[in-house]
Coordinates of C-alpha atoms and ligand atoms in Angstrom, one line a residue:
X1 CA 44.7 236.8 96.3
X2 CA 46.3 236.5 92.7
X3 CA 43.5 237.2 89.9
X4 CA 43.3 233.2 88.9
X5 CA 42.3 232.7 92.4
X6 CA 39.5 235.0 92.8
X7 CA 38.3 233.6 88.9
X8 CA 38.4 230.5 90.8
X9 CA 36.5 231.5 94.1
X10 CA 33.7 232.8 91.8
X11 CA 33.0 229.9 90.3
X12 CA 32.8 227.7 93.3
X13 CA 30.4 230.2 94.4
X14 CA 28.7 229.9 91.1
X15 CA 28.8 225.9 91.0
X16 CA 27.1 225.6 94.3
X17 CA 24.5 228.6 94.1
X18 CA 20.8 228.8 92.4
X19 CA 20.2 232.2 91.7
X20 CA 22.5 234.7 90.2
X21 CA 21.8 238.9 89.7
X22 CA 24.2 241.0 87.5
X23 CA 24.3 244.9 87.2
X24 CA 26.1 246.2 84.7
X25 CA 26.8 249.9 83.8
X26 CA 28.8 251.7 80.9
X27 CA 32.3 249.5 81.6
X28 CA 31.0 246.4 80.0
X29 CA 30.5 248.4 76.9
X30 CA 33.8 250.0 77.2
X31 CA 35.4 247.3 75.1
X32 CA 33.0 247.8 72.4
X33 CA 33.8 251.3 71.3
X34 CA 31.0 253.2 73.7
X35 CA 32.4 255.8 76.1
X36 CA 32.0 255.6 80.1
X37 CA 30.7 258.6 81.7
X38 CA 33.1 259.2 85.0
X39 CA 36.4 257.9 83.8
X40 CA 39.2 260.7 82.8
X41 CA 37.8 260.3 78.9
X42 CA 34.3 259.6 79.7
X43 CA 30.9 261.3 78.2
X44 CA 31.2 263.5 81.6
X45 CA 35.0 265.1 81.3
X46 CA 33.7 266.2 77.9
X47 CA 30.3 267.1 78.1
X48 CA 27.9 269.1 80.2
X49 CA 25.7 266.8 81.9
X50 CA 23.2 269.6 82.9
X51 CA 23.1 270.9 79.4
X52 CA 23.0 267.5 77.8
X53 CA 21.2 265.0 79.8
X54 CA 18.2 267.2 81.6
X55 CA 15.2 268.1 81.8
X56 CA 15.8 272.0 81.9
X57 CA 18.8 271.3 79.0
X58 CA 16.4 270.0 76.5
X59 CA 13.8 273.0 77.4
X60 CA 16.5 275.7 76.5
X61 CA 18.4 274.0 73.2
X62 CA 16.5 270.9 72.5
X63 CA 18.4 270.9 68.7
X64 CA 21.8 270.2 70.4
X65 CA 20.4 267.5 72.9
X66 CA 18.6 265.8 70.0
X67 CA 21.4 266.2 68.0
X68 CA 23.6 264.9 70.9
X69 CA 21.7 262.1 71.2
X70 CA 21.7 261.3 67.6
X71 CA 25.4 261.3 67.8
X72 CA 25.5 258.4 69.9
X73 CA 23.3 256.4 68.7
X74 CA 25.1 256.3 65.5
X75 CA 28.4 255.0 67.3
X76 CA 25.5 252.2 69.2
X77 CA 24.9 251.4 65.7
X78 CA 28.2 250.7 64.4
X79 CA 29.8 249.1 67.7
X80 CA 29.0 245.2 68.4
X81 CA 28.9 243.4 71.6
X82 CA 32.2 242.4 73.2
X83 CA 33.4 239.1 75.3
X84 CA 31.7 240.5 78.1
X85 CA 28.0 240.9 76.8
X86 CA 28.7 237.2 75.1
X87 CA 29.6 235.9 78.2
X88 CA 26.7 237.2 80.1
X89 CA 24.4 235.6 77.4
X90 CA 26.1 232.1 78.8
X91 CA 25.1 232.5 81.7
X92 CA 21.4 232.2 81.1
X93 CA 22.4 228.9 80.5
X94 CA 23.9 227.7 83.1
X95 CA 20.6 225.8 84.6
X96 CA 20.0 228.6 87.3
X97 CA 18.2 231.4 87.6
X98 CA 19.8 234.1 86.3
X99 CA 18.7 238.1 86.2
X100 CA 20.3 241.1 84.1
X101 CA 19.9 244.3 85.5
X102 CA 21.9 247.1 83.1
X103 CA 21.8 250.6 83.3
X104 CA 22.9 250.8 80.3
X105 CA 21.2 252.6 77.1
X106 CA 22.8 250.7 73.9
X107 CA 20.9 247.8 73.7
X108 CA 24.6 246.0 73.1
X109 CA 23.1 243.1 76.0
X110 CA 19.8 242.5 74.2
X111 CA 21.8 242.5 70.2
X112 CA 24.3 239.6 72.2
X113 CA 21.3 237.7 73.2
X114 CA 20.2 238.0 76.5
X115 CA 16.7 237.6 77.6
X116 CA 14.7 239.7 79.7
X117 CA 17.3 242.4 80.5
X118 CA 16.0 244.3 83.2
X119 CA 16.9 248.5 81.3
X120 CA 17.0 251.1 84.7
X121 CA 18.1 253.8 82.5
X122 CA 15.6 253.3 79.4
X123 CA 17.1 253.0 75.8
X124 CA 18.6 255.1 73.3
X125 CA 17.4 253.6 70.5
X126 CA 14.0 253.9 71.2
X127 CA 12.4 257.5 71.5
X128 CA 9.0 259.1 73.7
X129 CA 7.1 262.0 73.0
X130 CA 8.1 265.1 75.6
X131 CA 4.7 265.7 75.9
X132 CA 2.2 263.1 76.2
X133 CA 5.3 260.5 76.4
X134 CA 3.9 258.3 73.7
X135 CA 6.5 255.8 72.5
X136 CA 7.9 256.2 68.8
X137 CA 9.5 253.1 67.6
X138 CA 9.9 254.8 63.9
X139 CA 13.0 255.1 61.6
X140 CA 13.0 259.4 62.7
X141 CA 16.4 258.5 65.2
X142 CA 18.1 258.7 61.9
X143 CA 17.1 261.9 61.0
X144 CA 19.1 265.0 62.4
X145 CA 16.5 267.3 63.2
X146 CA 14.0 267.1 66.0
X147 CA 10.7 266.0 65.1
X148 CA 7.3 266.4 66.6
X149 CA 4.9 263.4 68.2
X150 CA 2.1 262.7 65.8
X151 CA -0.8 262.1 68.2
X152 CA 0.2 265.9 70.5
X153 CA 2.7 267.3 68.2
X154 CA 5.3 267.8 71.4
X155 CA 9.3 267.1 70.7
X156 CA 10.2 263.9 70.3
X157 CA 13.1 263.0 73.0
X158 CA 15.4 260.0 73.7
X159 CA 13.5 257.6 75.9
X160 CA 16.7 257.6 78.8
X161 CA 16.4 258.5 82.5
X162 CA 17.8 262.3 82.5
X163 CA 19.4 264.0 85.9
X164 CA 16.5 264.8 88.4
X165 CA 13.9 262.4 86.5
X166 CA 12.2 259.1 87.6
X167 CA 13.3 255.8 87.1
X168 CA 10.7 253.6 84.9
X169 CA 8.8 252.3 88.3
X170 CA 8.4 248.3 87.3
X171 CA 11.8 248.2 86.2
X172 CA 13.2 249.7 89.4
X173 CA 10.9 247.6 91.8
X174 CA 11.6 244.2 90.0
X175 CA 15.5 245.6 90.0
X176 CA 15.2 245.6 94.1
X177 CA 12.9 242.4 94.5
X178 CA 15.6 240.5 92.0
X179 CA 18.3 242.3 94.4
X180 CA 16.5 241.6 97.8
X181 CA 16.2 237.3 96.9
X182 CA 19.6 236.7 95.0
X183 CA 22.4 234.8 96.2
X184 CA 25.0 235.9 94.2
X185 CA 24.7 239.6 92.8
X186 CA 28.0 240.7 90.5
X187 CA 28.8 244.6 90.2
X188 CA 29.9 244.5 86.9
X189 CA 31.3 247.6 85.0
X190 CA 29.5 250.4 87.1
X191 CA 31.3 252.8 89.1
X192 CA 28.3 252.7 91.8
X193 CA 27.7 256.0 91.9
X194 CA 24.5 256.9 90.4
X195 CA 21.3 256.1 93.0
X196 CA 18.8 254.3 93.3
X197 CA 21.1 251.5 90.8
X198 CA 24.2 252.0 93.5
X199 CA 21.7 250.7 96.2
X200 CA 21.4 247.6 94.5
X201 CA 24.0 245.9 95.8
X202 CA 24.0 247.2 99.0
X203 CA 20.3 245.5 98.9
X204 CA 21.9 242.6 97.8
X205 CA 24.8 241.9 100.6
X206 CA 22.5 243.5 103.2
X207 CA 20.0 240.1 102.5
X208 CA 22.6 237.6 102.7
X209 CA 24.0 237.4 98.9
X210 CA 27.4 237.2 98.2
X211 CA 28.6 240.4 96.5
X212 CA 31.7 239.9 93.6
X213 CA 32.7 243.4 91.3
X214 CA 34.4 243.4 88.1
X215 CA 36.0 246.5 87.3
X216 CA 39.3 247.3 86.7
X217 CA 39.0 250.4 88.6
X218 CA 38.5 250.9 92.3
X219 CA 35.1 251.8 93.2
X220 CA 33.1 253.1 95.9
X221 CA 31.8 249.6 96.0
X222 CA 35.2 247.6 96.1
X223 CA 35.9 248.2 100.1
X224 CA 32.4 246.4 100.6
X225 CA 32.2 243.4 98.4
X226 CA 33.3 239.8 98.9
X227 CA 35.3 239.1 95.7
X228 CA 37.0 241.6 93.8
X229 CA 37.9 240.6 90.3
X230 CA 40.2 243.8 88.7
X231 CA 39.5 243.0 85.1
X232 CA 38.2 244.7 82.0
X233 CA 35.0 242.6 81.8
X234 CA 35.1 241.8 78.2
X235 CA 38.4 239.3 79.9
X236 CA 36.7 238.2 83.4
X237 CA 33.6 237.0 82.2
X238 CA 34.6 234.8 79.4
X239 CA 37.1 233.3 81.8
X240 CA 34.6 232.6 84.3
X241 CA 32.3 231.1 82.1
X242 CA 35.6 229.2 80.8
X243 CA 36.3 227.9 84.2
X244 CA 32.8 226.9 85.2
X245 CA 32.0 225.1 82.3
X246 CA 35.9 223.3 82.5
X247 CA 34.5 222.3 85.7
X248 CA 31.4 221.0 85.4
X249 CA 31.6 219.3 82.3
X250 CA 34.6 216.8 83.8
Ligands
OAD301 P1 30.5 255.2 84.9 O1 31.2 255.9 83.8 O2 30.2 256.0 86.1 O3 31.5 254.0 85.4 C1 32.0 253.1 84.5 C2 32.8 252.1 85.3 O4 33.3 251.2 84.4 C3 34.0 252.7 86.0 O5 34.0 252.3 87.4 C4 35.2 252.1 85.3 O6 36.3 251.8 86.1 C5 34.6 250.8 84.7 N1 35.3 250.3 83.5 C6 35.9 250.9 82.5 N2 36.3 250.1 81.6 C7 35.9 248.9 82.0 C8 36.0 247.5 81.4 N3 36.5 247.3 80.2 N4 35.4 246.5 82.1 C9 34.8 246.7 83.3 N5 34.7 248.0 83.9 C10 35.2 249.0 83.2 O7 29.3 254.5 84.3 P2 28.0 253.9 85.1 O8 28.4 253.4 86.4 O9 27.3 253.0 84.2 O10 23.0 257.5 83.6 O11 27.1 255.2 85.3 C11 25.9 255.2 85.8 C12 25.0 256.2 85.1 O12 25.6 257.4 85.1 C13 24.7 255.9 83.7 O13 23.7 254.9 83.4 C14 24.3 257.2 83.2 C15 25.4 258.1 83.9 O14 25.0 259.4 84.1 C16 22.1 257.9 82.8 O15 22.3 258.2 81.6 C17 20.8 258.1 83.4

């Protein structure tokens, strides 16, 4: 199957279906500027994910985690959202339901436009107390140097899911319910690796949806799904949305 045809499989599937659940994970940001974690020149072939994006790391040098952090966010802030997040944002209105599940940190879906993105992984741009886990919305991500909550006085951390740590419990729940009832779920950017997310499309197929990746890469996903579109996303999605709405509006 060339990759016109499968663009064109999807949206028949899209055309005739009422309910619609993407996941998307660091690929759909690639083409904005923001690093992937598992490819050869991702965040994980540089950095030490023990050391960096832990519990235990940020006990024994929380300076270079914050600092880490910090470093990110800055390129979040200067990066803008690609094709792909734009595209996603047309799919709210398509007239169907349609749910956004990221794990994703950067905010980049929300800054396109979409609605009620469903964030596994929490955000970088927002920050928690270590301690009591307060939120702190304020201005101190811009500051270099860590600061301390001011209702414990415990470090201030990233609010993001580290290795060995929970995911937020609603969002995780609503993530498998959304998974569970869909028709349609699209794998989208993610290399499926990282649990509980990678069960969501297993979820998915295993209740009767029809399960499409994008991803230019092969994945542990690809052997199981029904349409396999091998794209960067920030080119699939516009041309699906291209296609549907060349379709429906003859
Ligand atoms: P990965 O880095 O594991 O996978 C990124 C995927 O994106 C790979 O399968 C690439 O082939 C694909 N990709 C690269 N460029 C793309 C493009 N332009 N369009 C579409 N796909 C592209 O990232 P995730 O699957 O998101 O966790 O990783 C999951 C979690 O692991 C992350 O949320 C993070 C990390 O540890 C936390 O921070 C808690």
């Amino acid at each position: 199957m060339t990759t016109n045809d499968s663009i064109n499989k999807v949206v028949d599937i899209l055309i005739e279906t009422k309910n619609i659940t993407a996941l998307t994970g660091a690929g759909v940001s690639a083409e904005s500027g923001i690093a992937t974690f598992r490819d050869p020149e991702g965040l994980w072939a540089k950095f030490n994910p023990q050391e960096l994006a832990s519990i235990d790391g940020f006990m024994s040098n929380p300076e270079m985690v914050w600092s880490w952090y910090q470093y990110r966010v800055n390129i979040v802030n200067n990066s803008r959202p690609n094709p792909g997040h734009l595209a996603l944002v047309e799919f709210q209105n398509l007239n169907k339901v349609f749910n956004l599940i990221t794990q994703n940190v950067d905010g980049l879906h929300q800054r396109a436009g979409s609605d009620n993105v469903v964030e596994l992984h929490g955000s970088i741009i927002r920050n928690k107390c270590f301690n009591c886990n307060e939120i702190h919305q304020e201005t101190i991500i811009i500051e270099n140097k860590l600061n301390n909550c001011k209702y414990c006085n415990g470090l201030i951390r990233p609010d993001v899911v580290w290795f060995g740590e929970m995911l937020p419990e609603k969002e995780i729940e609503l993530a498998q319910e959304l998974a569970t009832n869909t028709d349609v779920f699209m794998s989208i950017g993610t290399s499926a690796e990282v649990y509980p997310a990678a069960d969501l499309p297993i979820i998915a197929k295993r209740n009767g949806a029809v399960l499409i990746e994008i991803n230019p890469y092969i994945t542990q996903l690809s052997n199981y799904v029904d349409i396999r579109i091998d794209l960067p996303s920030g080119e699939a999605l516009p041309m699906i949305i291209d296609e549907y709405k060349k379709r429906t509006l003859k």
